[in-house]
CSV table of C-alpha atoms in Angstrom, one decimal:
chain,number,residue,atom,x,y,z
A,1,MET,CA,-154.3,-35.2,-106.1
A,2,ARG,CA,-155.8,-33.9,-103.0
A,3,SER,CA,-158.8,-31.2,-103.1
A,4,PRO,CA,-157.8,-28.2,-102.0
A,5,LEU,CA,-159.1,-27.1,-98.3
A,6,LEU,CA,-160.3,-23.4,-99.4
A,7,GLY,CA,-163.1,-23.0,-101.7
A,8,GLY,CA,-162.3,-19.2,-102.6
A,9,ILE,CA,-162.3,-15.9,-101.3
A,10,HIS,CA,-165.4,-14.8,-99.3
A,11,HIS,CA,-164.3,-11.2,-98.3
A,12,LEU,CA,-161.6,-8.8,-98.1
A,13,ALA,CA,-161.8,-6.2,-95.1
A,14,ILE,CA,-160.6,-2.7,-95.5
A,15,ILE,CA,-160.4,-0.2,-92.6
A,16,ALA,CA,-161.0,3.4,-94.2
A,17,SER,CA,-159.4,6.7,-92.4
A,18,ASP,CA,-162.4,8.5,-93.6
A,19,TYR,CA,-165.7,6.2,-93.9
A,20,GLN,CA,-167.8,8.6,-96.2
A,21,VAL,CA,-164.9,9.4,-98.5
A,22,SER,CA,-164.0,5.6,-98.7
A,23,ARG,CA,-167.7,4.4,-99.0
A,24,ARG,CA,-168.2,7.1,-102.1
A,25,PHE,CA,-165.2,5.6,-103.7
A,26,TYR,CA,-166.1,1.6,-103.5
A,27,HIS,CA,-169.7,2.2,-104.0
A,28,GLU,CA,-170.0,5.1,-106.4
A,29,VAL,CA,-166.9,5.2,-108.4
A,30,LEU,CA,-166.1,1.4,-108.5
A,31,GLY,CA,-170.1,0.6,-108.6
A,32,LEU,CA,-169.8,-2.1,-106.1
A,33,PRO,CA,-173.3,-2.7,-104.9
A,34,ILE,CA,-174.4,-2.4,-101.2
A,35,ILE,CA,-175.3,-5.4,-99.3
A,36,ASN,CA,-175.8,-4.1,-95.8
A,37,GLU,CA,-174.5,-1.2,-94.3
A,38,THR,CA,-174.4,-1.4,-90.3
A,39,LEU,CA,-173.7,1.2,-87.7
A,40,ARG,CA,-171.5,-0.5,-84.6
A,41,GLU,CA,-172.4,2.0,-82.0
A,42,ALA,CA,-170.8,0.1,-79.1
A,43,ARG,CA,-167.5,0.1,-81.3
A,44,GLN,CA,-168.1,3.7,-83.0
A,45,SER,CA,-167.7,1.8,-86.1
A,46,TRP,CA,-169.4,1.3,-89.3
A,47,LYS,CA,-169.4,-1.8,-91.5
A,48,LEU,CA,-170.2,-1.3,-94.9
A,49,ASP,CA,-170.7,-4.8,-97.1
A,50,LEU,CA,-170.1,-4.9,-100.8
A,51,ALA,CA,-170.7,-7.4,-103.4
A,52,LEU,CA,-168.4,-8.5,-106.4
A,53,PRO,CA,-169.7,-10.0,-109.1
A,54,ASP,CA,-168.3,-13.7,-108.4
A,55,GLY,CA,-169.7,-13.7,-105.2
A,56,SER,CA,-166.9,-12.5,-102.9
A,57,GLN,CA,-167.3,-9.2,-100.8
A,58,ILE,CA,-165.5,-6.3,-99.7
A,59,GLU,CA,-166.1,-5.4,-96.1
A,60,LEU,CA,-165.3,-1.5,-95.7
A,61,PHE,CA,-165.1,-0.5,-91.8
A,62,SER,CA,-164.6,2.8,-89.9
A,63,PHE,CA,-162.8,2.8,-86.7
A,64,PRO,CA,-161.6,5.9,-84.6
A,65,SER,CA,-157.9,6.7,-85.2
A,66,PRO,CA,-156.8,3.7,-87.1
A,67,PRO,CA,-152.9,3.9,-87.4
A,68,ALA,CA,-151.6,4.6,-91.0
A,69,ARG,CA,-150.5,2.0,-93.5
A,70,PRO,CA,-146.8,1.5,-93.2
A,71,ASN,CA,-145.6,2.0,-96.8
A,72,ARG,CA,-146.7,1.2,-100.3
A,73,PRO,CA,-146.9,-1.6,-101.2
A,74,GLU,CA,-144.0,-3.6,-99.7
A,75,ALA,CA,-144.9,-3.8,-96.2
A,76,CYS,CA,-145.1,-7.3,-94.6
A,77,GLY,CA,-148.7,-8.6,-95.0
A,78,LEU,CA,-151.1,-8.0,-97.7
A,79,ARG,CA,-149.5,-6.1,-100.9
A,80,HIS,CA,-152.5,-5.3,-102.8
A,81,LEU,CA,-155.9,-6.2,-104.3
A,82,ALA,CA,-156.2,-7.1,-107.8
A,83,PHE,CA,-159.4,-7.0,-109.7
A,84,ARG,CA,-160.0,-8.8,-113.1
A,85,VAL,CA,-161.6,-6.7,-116.0
A,86,PRO,CA,-162.2,-7.5,-119.6
A,87,ALA,CA,-160.7,-4.4,-120.7
A,88,LEU,CA,-158.5,-1.8,-119.0
A,89,ALA,CA,-158.9,1.1,-121.1
A,90,PRO,CA,-162.7,1.9,-120.1
A,91,VAL,CA,-161.8,1.0,-116.5
A,92,MET,CA,-159.0,3.5,-116.9
A,93,ALA,CA,-160.9,6.1,-118.3
A,94,HIS,CA,-163.5,6.0,-115.8
A,95,LEU,CA,-161.2,6.0,-113.1
A,96,GLU,CA,-159.3,9.1,-114.4
A,97,SER,CA,-162.7,10.7,-115.1
A,98,HIS,CA,-163.3,10.6,-111.2
A,99,GLY,CA,-159.7,12.6,-110.7
A,100,ILE,CA,-158.1,8.8,-109.8
A,101,ALA,CA,-154.5,8.6,-111.0
A,102,VAL,CA,-153.7,5.4,-113.0
A,103,GLU,CA,-150.4,4.0,-113.6
A,104,PRO,CA,-149.1,3.2,-117.4
A,105,ILE,CA,-150.3,0.0,-118.3
A,106,ARG,CA,-147.6,-2.8,-117.9
A,107,VAL,CA,-147.3,-6.3,-119.1
A,108,ASP,CA,-146.4,-9.2,-116.5
A,109,GLU,CA,-143.1,-10.8,-117.9
A,110,LEU,CA,-144.4,-14.2,-116.6
A,111,THR,CA,-148.1,-14.4,-117.7
A,112,GLY,CA,-148.1,-12.0,-120.6
A,113,CYS,CA,-151.4,-10.2,-118.7
A,114,ARG,CA,-151.6,-6.6,-119.2
A,115,PHE,CA,-152.0,-4.8,-115.6
A,116,THR,CA,-151.9,-1.4,-114.2
A,117,PHE,CA,-152.2,0.1,-110.7
A,118,PHE,CA,-154.3,2.8,-108.9
A,119,ALA,CA,-155.0,3.4,-105.2
A,120,ASP,CA,-158.1,3.7,-102.8
A,121,PRO,CA,-158.5,6.9,-100.6
A,122,ASP,CA,-156.3,5.7,-98.0
A,123,GLY,CA,-153.4,4.9,-100.2
A,124,LEU,CA,-154.3,1.0,-100.5
A,125,PRO,CA,-153.0,-0.4,-104.0
A,126,LEU,CA,-155.4,-1.6,-106.0
A,127,GLU,CA,-154.6,-3.5,-109.3
A,128,LEU,CA,-156.7,-4.2,-112.4
A,129,VAL,CA,-155.6,-7.2,-114.8
A,130,GLU,CA,-156.7,-7.4,-118.3
A,131,GLN,CA,-158.7,-11.1,-118.7
A,132,PRO,CA,-160.4,-10.7,-122.1
């Protein structure tokens, strides 16, 4: 069997409509540590690098007047981001304590995994997949 060409996800890039609101959401609410934060003056843009425990990163950008997401979640292109969690209930309770709506738990009919969805401040669908 041939080796895969790709070694994993290095980073995911997200453009926020309100940088400070999304910075608070990803850093303070979701608890992702900040690696670096840079003001790119020529682009009138912030870039925030956030760490995930597996070594991958989320890059959060701001740009002047970015277009809105076409719809949720069935637009062509990236559909949603999914995060592994050891247990859904404590993460759901944490999100709800911050006023974030979380969908009811569902079970994937193919894998048997329990999962749920919530959204970031711009409506980007985020999924939690329980993997004890």
